[in-house]
Amino acid sequence: VYGVGTTRTLRVHWVLNELSLPYRTVEVHPRSEFALSDDYKGINPSGKVPSITIGETALTESAAICLYLADRYGLGSSTEMVESINRAKIYQWSLFAMTELDAHTLYTLFKHGGKLAKVYGESKVASKCAREGFETQIIKLEDELNGGKAYLVNNTFSVADILMGTCLQFALNLVLDTPVKVPRNCTRYLSDLKLREEFNKAYEL
């Protein structure tokens, strides 16, 4: 596994820990000299982390890596047949986390209103739209977690919880003049996920 130090790398280490799979970590940080080197771009042409090599094959994109590992080795309802509605719901929540929360809103806010503004350029308009987008979309998750629901699919821990949990962690980690508003059910859900030993092993790394 190539990559440490971000919530996107965290999720890959977390799923590997949940599956009790042996692996080796290469401590590559985003935008580091090695990440931008030709050697690393032979693994991931974008120069981003995380990446993973399995034998001679390289995989990139944190969610794709996590979904592949959950499907191949069996995590929660990912063990069910492909026609299972529970598997469909895992993909539903995973894609919601990656598109509506991670890339579309949080990463945009990070790039134009947080630490990465010095790299990508500060933009109050982009930051405002991203914040409003997150605070609108997060209501879907907040409503889903009503009643103390512990996990998103089939009352069973799954890769969807890893992807969603790391998005919420990302939101709370953002260093901004005004913190992102993460509602009560979501913060309770994340707090419970963070009690897992496998999360803490990944987080320490």
PDB file of C-alpha atoms in Angstrom:
ATOM      1  CA  VAL A   1       0.000   0.000   0.000  1.00  0.00           C
ATOM      2  CA  TYR A   2       1.391   3.366  -1.043  1.00  0.00           C
ATOM      3  CA  GLY A   3       0.190   6.306   1.013  1.00  0.00           C
ATOM      4  CA  VAL A   4      -0.257   7.598   4.554  1.00  0.00           C
ATOM      5  CA  GLY A   5      -1.451  10.780   6.199  1.00  0.00           C
ATOM      6  CA  THR A   6      -4.875  11.405   4.623  1.00  0.00           C
ATOM      7  CA  THR A   7      -8.416  10.130   5.122  1.00  0.00           C
ATOM      8  CA  ARG A   8      -8.244   8.591   1.655  1.00  0.00           C
ATOM      9  CA  THR A   9      -5.210   6.527   2.609  1.00  0.00           C
ATOM     10  CA  LEU A  10      -6.765   5.807   6.027  1.00  0.00           C
ATOM     11  CA  ARG A  11      -9.721   3.998   4.457  1.00  0.00           C
ATOM     12  CA  VAL A  12      -7.494   1.544   2.575  1.00  0.00           C
ATOM     13  CA  HIS A  13      -5.506   0.635   5.697  1.00  0.00           C
ATOM     14  CA  TRP A  14      -8.761   0.333   7.642  1.00  0.00           C
ATOM     15  CA  VAL A  15     -10.355  -2.154   5.245  1.00  0.00           C
ATOM     16  CA  LEU A  16      -7.161  -4.226   5.145  1.00  0.00           C
ATOM     17  CA  ASN A  17      -7.156  -4.358   8.949  1.00  0.00           C
ATOM     18  CA  GLU A  18     -10.829  -5.364   9.061  1.00  0.00           C
ATOM     19  CA  LEU A  19     -10.044  -8.229   6.674  1.00  0.00           C
ATOM     20  CA  SER A  20      -6.923  -9.234   8.653  1.00  0.00           C
ATOM     21  CA  LEU A  21      -4.890  -9.217   5.440  1.00  0.00           C
ATOM     22  CA  PRO A  22      -1.093  -8.998   5.657  1.00  0.00           C
ATOM     23  CA  TYR A  23       0.350  -6.076   3.722  1.00  0.00           C
ATOM     24  CA  ARG A  24       3.320  -3.745   3.533  1.00  0.00           C
ATOM     25  CA  THR A  25       3.084   0.035   3.805  1.00  0.00           C
ATOM     26  CA  VAL A  26       5.180   2.465   1.764  1.00  0.00           C
ATOM     27  CA  GLU A  27       4.919   5.817   3.561  1.00  0.00           C
ATOM     28  CA  VAL A  28       4.227   8.111   0.632  1.00  0.00           C
ATOM     29  CA  HIS A  29       2.708  11.511   1.429  1.00  0.00           C
ATOM     30  CA  PRO A  30       0.618  13.569  -1.015  1.00  0.00           C
ATOM     31  CA  ARG A  31       2.597  15.881  -3.300  1.00  0.00           C
ATOM     32  CA  SER A  32       5.879  14.527  -1.859  1.00  0.00           C
ATOM     33  CA  GLU A  33       9.014  14.137  -3.957  1.00  0.00           C
ATOM     34  CA  PHE A  34       8.441  10.390  -4.332  1.00  0.00           C
ATOM     35  CA  ALA A  35       4.749  10.844  -5.193  1.00  0.00           C
ATOM     36  CA  LEU A  36       5.808  13.090  -8.083  1.00  0.00           C
ATOM     37  CA  SER A  37       8.628  10.802  -9.227  1.00  0.00           C
ATOM     38  CA  ASP A  38       8.641   8.721 -12.396  1.00  0.00           C
ATOM     39  CA  ASP A  39       8.990   5.580 -10.273  1.00  0.00           C
ATOM     40  CA  TYR A  40       5.738   6.223  -8.452  1.00  0.00           C
ATOM     41  CA  LYS A  41       3.948   7.461 -11.567  1.00  0.00           C
ATOM     42  CA  GLY A  42       4.652   4.024 -13.015  1.00  0.00           C
ATOM     43  CA  ILE A  43       2.234   2.779 -10.349  1.00  0.00           C
ATOM     44  CA  ASN A  44      -0.182   5.709 -10.367  1.00  0.00           C
ATOM     45  CA  PRO A  45       0.228   8.107 -13.310  1.00  0.00           C
ATOM     46  CA  SER A  46      -1.668  10.847 -11.432  1.00  0.00           C
ATOM     47  CA  GLY A  47       0.942  10.855  -8.670  1.00  0.00           C
ATOM     48  CA  LYS A  48      -1.784  10.646  -6.030  1.00  0.00           C
ATOM     49  CA  VAL A  49      -2.176   8.398  -3.005  1.00  0.00           C
ATOM     50  CA  PRO A  50      -3.296   5.830  -2.115  1.00  0.00           C
ATOM     51  CA  SER A  51      -2.342   3.112  -4.554  1.00  0.00           C
ATOM     52  CA  ILE A  52      -1.969  -0.599  -4.006  1.00  0.00           C
ATOM     53  CA  THR A  53      -0.035  -3.286  -5.842  1.00  0.00           C
ATOM     54  CA  ILE A  54      -1.189  -6.887  -5.810  1.00  0.00           C
ATOM     55  CA  GLY A  55       1.372  -9.030  -7.565  1.00  0.00           C
ATOM     56  CA  GLU A  56       2.133  -7.250 -10.826  1.00  0.00           C
ATOM     57  CA  THR A  57      -1.133  -5.298 -10.843  1.00  0.00           C
ATOM     58  CA  ALA A  58      -1.597  -1.773  -9.530  1.00  0.00           C
ATOM     59  CA  LEU A  59      -4.929  -0.336  -8.390  1.00  0.00           C
ATOM     60  CA  THR A  60      -5.665   3.324  -7.717  1.00  0.00           C
ATOM     61  CA  GLU A  61      -8.615   5.310  -6.312  1.00  0.00           C
ATOM     62  CA  SER A  62      -9.291   4.626  -2.646  1.00  0.00           C
ATOM     63  CA  ALA A  63     -12.950   3.644  -3.019  1.00  0.00           C
ATOM     64  CA  ALA A  64     -12.196   1.241  -5.877  1.00  0.00           C
ATOM     65  CA  ILE A  65      -9.467  -0.397  -3.796  1.00  0.00           C
ATOM     66  CA  CYS A  66     -11.760  -0.745  -0.776  1.00  0.00           C
ATOM     67  CA  LEU A  67     -14.696  -2.109  -2.783  1.00  0.00           C
ATOM     68  CA  TYR A  68     -12.460  -4.616  -4.556  1.00  0.00           C
ATOM     69  CA  LEU A  69     -10.963  -5.893  -1.294  1.00  0.00           C
ATOM     70  CA  ALA A  70     -14.383  -6.127   0.369  1.00  0.00           C
ATOM     71  CA  ASP A  71     -15.785  -8.058  -2.598  1.00  0.00           C
ATOM     72  CA  ARG A  72     -12.801 -10.368  -2.994  1.00  0.00           C
ATOM     73  CA  TYR A  73     -12.263 -11.233   0.660  1.00  0.00           C
ATOM     74  CA  GLY A  74     -15.760 -10.743   2.037  1.00  0.00           C
ATOM     75  CA  LEU A  75     -16.733  -7.879   4.333  1.00  0.00           C
ATOM     76  CA  GLY A  76     -20.280  -7.566   5.618  1.00  0.00           C
ATOM     77  CA  SER A  77     -22.972  -7.797   2.957  1.00  0.00           C
ATOM     78  CA  SER A  78     -20.306  -7.733   0.236  1.00  0.00           C
ATOM     79  CA  THR A  79     -20.322 -11.516   0.713  1.00  0.00           C
ATOM     80  CA  GLU A  80     -23.869 -11.750  -0.678  1.00  0.00           C
ATOM     81  CA  MET A  81     -24.678 -12.619  -4.301  1.00  0.00           C
ATOM     82  CA  VAL A  82     -24.304  -9.861  -6.872  1.00  0.00           C
ATOM     83  CA  GLU A  83     -28.075  -9.617  -7.275  1.00  0.00           C
ATOM     84  CA  SER A  84     -28.539  -8.948  -3.548  1.00  0.00           C
ATOM     85  CA  ILE A  85     -30.230  -5.658  -2.717  1.00  0.00           C
ATOM     86  CA  ASN A  86     -27.850  -5.319   0.238  1.00  0.00           C
ATOM     87  CA  ARG A  87     -24.876  -5.277  -2.126  1.00  0.00           C
ATOM     88  CA  ALA A  88     -26.678  -2.635  -4.185  1.00  0.00           C
ATOM     89  CA  LYS A  89     -27.154  -0.538  -1.049  1.00  0.00           C
ATOM     90  CA  ILE A  90     -23.445  -0.838  -0.233  1.00  0.00           C
ATOM     91  CA  TYR A  91     -22.673   0.639  -3.641  1.00  0.00           C
ATOM     92  CA  GLN A  92     -25.400   3.273  -3.184  1.00  0.00           C
ATOM     93  CA  TRP A  93     -23.938   4.577   0.074  1.00  0.00           C
ATOM     94  CA  SER A  94     -20.344   4.171  -1.090  1.00  0.00           C
ATOM     95  CA  LEU A  95     -20.945   6.242  -4.222  1.00  0.00           C
ATOM     96  CA  PHE A  96     -22.946   8.817  -2.265  1.00  0.00           C
ATOM     97  CA  ALA A  97     -19.995   9.198   0.112  1.00  0.00           C
ATOM     98  CA  MET A  98     -17.455   9.504  -2.692  1.00  0.00           C
ATOM     99  CA  THR A  99     -19.394  11.823  -4.995  1.00  0.00           C
ATOM    100  CA  GLU A 100     -21.793  13.972  -2.989  1.00  0.00           C
ATOM    101  CA  LEU A 101     -19.565  14.278   0.092  1.00  0.00           C
ATOM    102  CA  ASP A 102     -15.894  13.556  -0.604  1.00  0.00           C
ATOM    103  CA  ALA A 103     -15.156  14.865  -4.089  1.00  0.00           C
ATOM    104  CA  HIS A 104     -18.032  17.230  -4.849  1.00  0.00           C
ATOM    105  CA  THR A 105     -18.119  19.172  -1.592  1.00  0.00           C
ATOM    106  CA  LEU A 106     -15.409  18.392   0.994  1.00  0.00           C
ATOM    107  CA  TYR A 107     -12.455  18.203  -1.371  1.00  0.00           C
ATOM    108  CA  THR A 108     -13.606  21.350  -3.155  1.00  0.00           C
ATOM    109  CA  LEU A 109     -13.794  23.120   0.198  1.00  0.00           C
ATOM    110  CA  PHE A 110     -10.344  21.769   1.130  1.00  0.00           C
ATOM    111  CA  LYS A 111      -8.857  22.961  -2.185  1.00  0.00           C
ATOM    112  CA  HIS A 112     -10.339  26.455  -2.220  1.00  0.00           C
ATOM    113  CA  GLY A 113     -10.979  27.298   1.434  1.00  0.00           C
ATOM    114  CA  GLY A 114      -8.625  25.107   3.453  1.00  0.00           C
ATOM    115  CA  LYS A 115      -4.957  24.162   3.531  1.00  0.00           C
ATOM    116  CA  LEU A 116      -4.778  23.429  -0.192  1.00  0.00           C
ATOM    117  CA  ALA A 117      -5.938  26.925  -1.174  1.00  0.00           C
ATOM    118  CA  LYS A 118      -2.290  27.942  -1.464  1.00  0.00           C
ATOM    119  CA  VAL A 119      -1.890  25.200  -4.101  1.00  0.00           C
ATOM    120  CA  TYR A 120      -5.187  25.479  -6.017  1.00  0.00           C
ATOM    121  CA  GLY A 121      -6.210  29.072  -5.291  1.00  0.00           C
ATOM    122  CA  GLU A 122      -8.561  30.546  -2.738  1.00  0.00           C
ATOM    123  CA  SER A 123     -12.156  31.012  -3.869  1.00  0.00           C
ATOM    124  CA  LYS A 124     -14.882  32.254  -1.551  1.00  0.00           C
ATOM    125  CA  VAL A 125     -17.557  31.383  -4.119  1.00  0.00           C
ATOM    126  CA  ALA A 126     -16.375  27.786  -4.555  1.00  0.00           C
ATOM    127  CA  SER A 127     -15.986  27.390  -0.787  1.00  0.00           C
ATOM    128  CA  LYS A 128     -19.463  28.746  -0.084  1.00  0.00           C
ATOM    129  CA  CYS A 129     -21.088  26.474  -2.684  1.00  0.00           C
ATOM    130  CA  ALA A 130     -19.159  23.442  -1.430  1.00  0.00           C
ATOM    131  CA  ARG A 131     -20.096  24.082   2.193  1.00  0.00           C
ATOM    132  CA  GLU A 132     -23.772  24.545   1.326  1.00  0.00           C
ATOM    133  CA  GLY A 133     -23.668  21.412  -0.814  1.00  0.00           C
ATOM    134  CA  PHE A 134     -22.238  19.334   2.022  1.00  0.00           C
ATOM    135  CA  GLU A 135     -24.687  20.654   4.588  1.00  0.00           C
ATOM    136  CA  THR A 136     -27.580  19.905   2.217  1.00  0.00           C
ATOM    137  CA  GLN A 137     -26.460  16.393   1.267  1.00  0.00           C
ATOM    138  CA  ILE A 138     -25.461  15.292   4.764  1.00  0.00           C
ATOM    139  CA  ILE A 139     -29.136  15.468   5.800  1.00  0.00           C
ATOM    140  CA  LYS A 140     -29.725  12.265   3.784  1.00  0.00           C
ATOM    141  CA  LEU A 141     -27.236  10.435   5.993  1.00  0.00           C
ATOM    142  CA  GLU A 142     -28.499  12.129   9.158  1.00  0.00           C
ATOM    143  CA  ASP A 143     -32.050  10.906   8.458  1.00  0.00           C
ATOM    144  CA  GLU A 144     -30.827   7.392   7.638  1.00  0.00           C
ATOM    145  CA  LEU A 145     -29.117   7.179  11.036  1.00  0.00           C
ATOM    146  CA  ASN A 146     -32.205   8.129  13.055  1.00  0.00           C
ATOM    147  CA  GLY A 147     -32.977   5.820  15.943  1.00  0.00           C
ATOM    148  CA  GLY A 148     -29.351   5.042  16.732  1.00  0.00           C
ATOM    149  CA  LYS A 149     -28.671   2.980  13.607  1.00  0.00           C
ATOM    150  CA  ALA A 150     -25.126   1.600  13.877  1.00  0.00           C
ATOM    151  CA  TYR A 151     -24.405   0.585  10.276  1.00  0.00           C
ATOM    152  CA  LEU A 152     -25.731   1.631   6.891  1.00  0.00           C
ATOM    153  CA  VAL A 153     -26.631  -1.725   5.329  1.00  0.00           C
ATOM    154  CA  ASN A 154     -28.397  -4.765   6.800  1.00  0.00           C
ATOM    155  CA  ASN A 155     -27.402  -3.839  10.377  1.00  0.00           C
ATOM    156  CA  THR A 156     -23.924  -5.130   9.486  1.00  0.00           C
ATOM    157  CA  PHE A 157     -20.570  -3.354   9.323  1.00  0.00           C
ATOM    158  CA  SER A 158     -19.474  -3.008   5.691  1.00  0.00           C
ATOM    159  CA  VAL A 159     -17.134  -1.144   3.371  1.00  0.00           C
ATOM    160  CA  ALA A 160     -19.862   1.499   3.025  1.00  0.00           C
ATOM    161  CA  ASP A 161     -19.316   2.389   6.684  1.00  0.00           C
ATOM    162  CA  ILE A 162     -15.566   2.696   6.099  1.00  0.00           C
ATOM    163  CA  LEU A 163     -16.043   5.039   3.155  1.00  0.00           C
ATOM    164  CA  MET A 164     -18.730   7.074   4.909  1.00  0.00           C
ATOM    165  CA  GLY A 165     -16.851   7.185   8.186  1.00  0.00           C
ATOM    166  CA  THR A 166     -13.681   8.488   6.568  1.00  0.00           C
ATOM    167  CA  CYS A 167     -15.676  11.186   4.772  1.00  0.00           C
ATOM    168  CA  LEU A 168     -17.074  12.348   8.091  1.00  0.00           C
ATOM    169  CA  GLN A 169     -13.585  12.248   9.579  1.00  0.00           C
ATOM    170  CA  PHE A 170     -12.410  14.382   6.643  1.00  0.00           C
ATOM    171  CA  ALA A 171     -15.161  16.916   7.351  1.00  0.00           C
ATOM    172  CA  LEU A 172     -14.211  17.199  11.007  1.00  0.00           C
ATOM    173  CA  ASN A 173     -10.484  17.430  10.211  1.00  0.00           C
ATOM    174  CA  LEU A 174     -10.827  20.371   7.824  1.00  0.00           C
ATOM    175  CA  VAL A 175      -9.062  23.436   9.178  1.00  0.00           C
ATOM    176  CA  LEU A 176     -11.356  26.330   8.263  1.00  0.00           C
ATOM    177  CA  ASP A 177     -12.333  29.705   9.689  1.00  0.00           C
ATOM    178  CA  THR A 178     -15.799  28.246  10.293  1.00  0.00           C
ATOM    179  CA  PRO A 179     -16.006  24.456  10.902  1.00  0.00           C
ATOM    180  CA  VAL A 180     -18.232  22.331   8.681  1.00  0.00           C
ATOM    181  CA  LYS A 181     -21.512  21.465  10.388  1.00  0.00           C
ATOM    182  CA  VAL A 182     -21.771  17.704  10.934  1.00  0.00           C
ATOM    183  CA  PRO A 183     -25.164  16.882  12.530  1.00  0.00           C
ATOM    184  CA  ARG A 184     -25.725  14.875  15.714  1.00  0.00           C
ATOM    185  CA  ASN A 185     -26.604  11.423  14.327  1.00  0.00           C
ATOM    186  CA  CYS A 186     -23.601  11.562  12.009  1.00  0.00           C
ATOM    187  CA  THR A 187     -21.161  12.497  14.773  1.00  0.00           C
ATOM    188  CA  ARG A 188     -22.561   9.709  16.997  1.00  0.00           C
ATOM    189  CA  TYR A 189     -22.217   7.209  14.137  1.00  0.00           C
ATOM    190  CA  LEU A 190     -18.609   8.243  13.517  1.00  0.00           C
ATOM    191  CA  SER A 191     -17.742   8.118  17.221  1.00  0.00           C
ATOM    192  CA  ASP A 192     -19.014   4.541  17.382  1.00  0.00           C
ATOM    193  CA  LEU A 193     -17.053   3.521  14.268  1.00  0.00           C
ATOM    194  CA  LYS A 194     -13.886   4.992  15.751  1.00  0.00           C
ATOM    195  CA  LEU A 195     -14.128   2.601  18.697  1.00  0.00           C
ATOM    196  CA  ARG A 196     -13.194  -0.249  16.354  1.00  0.00           C
ATOM    197  CA  GLU A 197      -9.696  -1.579  16.962  1.00  0.00           C
ATOM    198  CA  GLU A 198      -9.073  -1.819  13.221  1.00  0.00           C
ATOM    199  CA  PHE A 199      -9.832   1.866  12.744  1.00  0.00           C
ATOM    200  CA  ASN A 200      -7.426   2.848  15.485  1.00  0.00           C
ATOM    201  CA  LYS A 201      -4.613   0.722  14.036  1.00  0.00           C
ATOM    202  CA  ALA A 202      -5.090   2.449  10.689  1.00  0.00           C
ATOM    203  CA  TYR A 203      -5.407   5.893  12.255  1.00  0.00           C
ATOM    204  CA  GLU A 204      -2.202   5.506  14.268  1.00  0.00           C
ATOM    205  CA  LEU A 205      -0.336   4.664  11.053  1.00  0.00           C
TER     206      LEU A 205
END
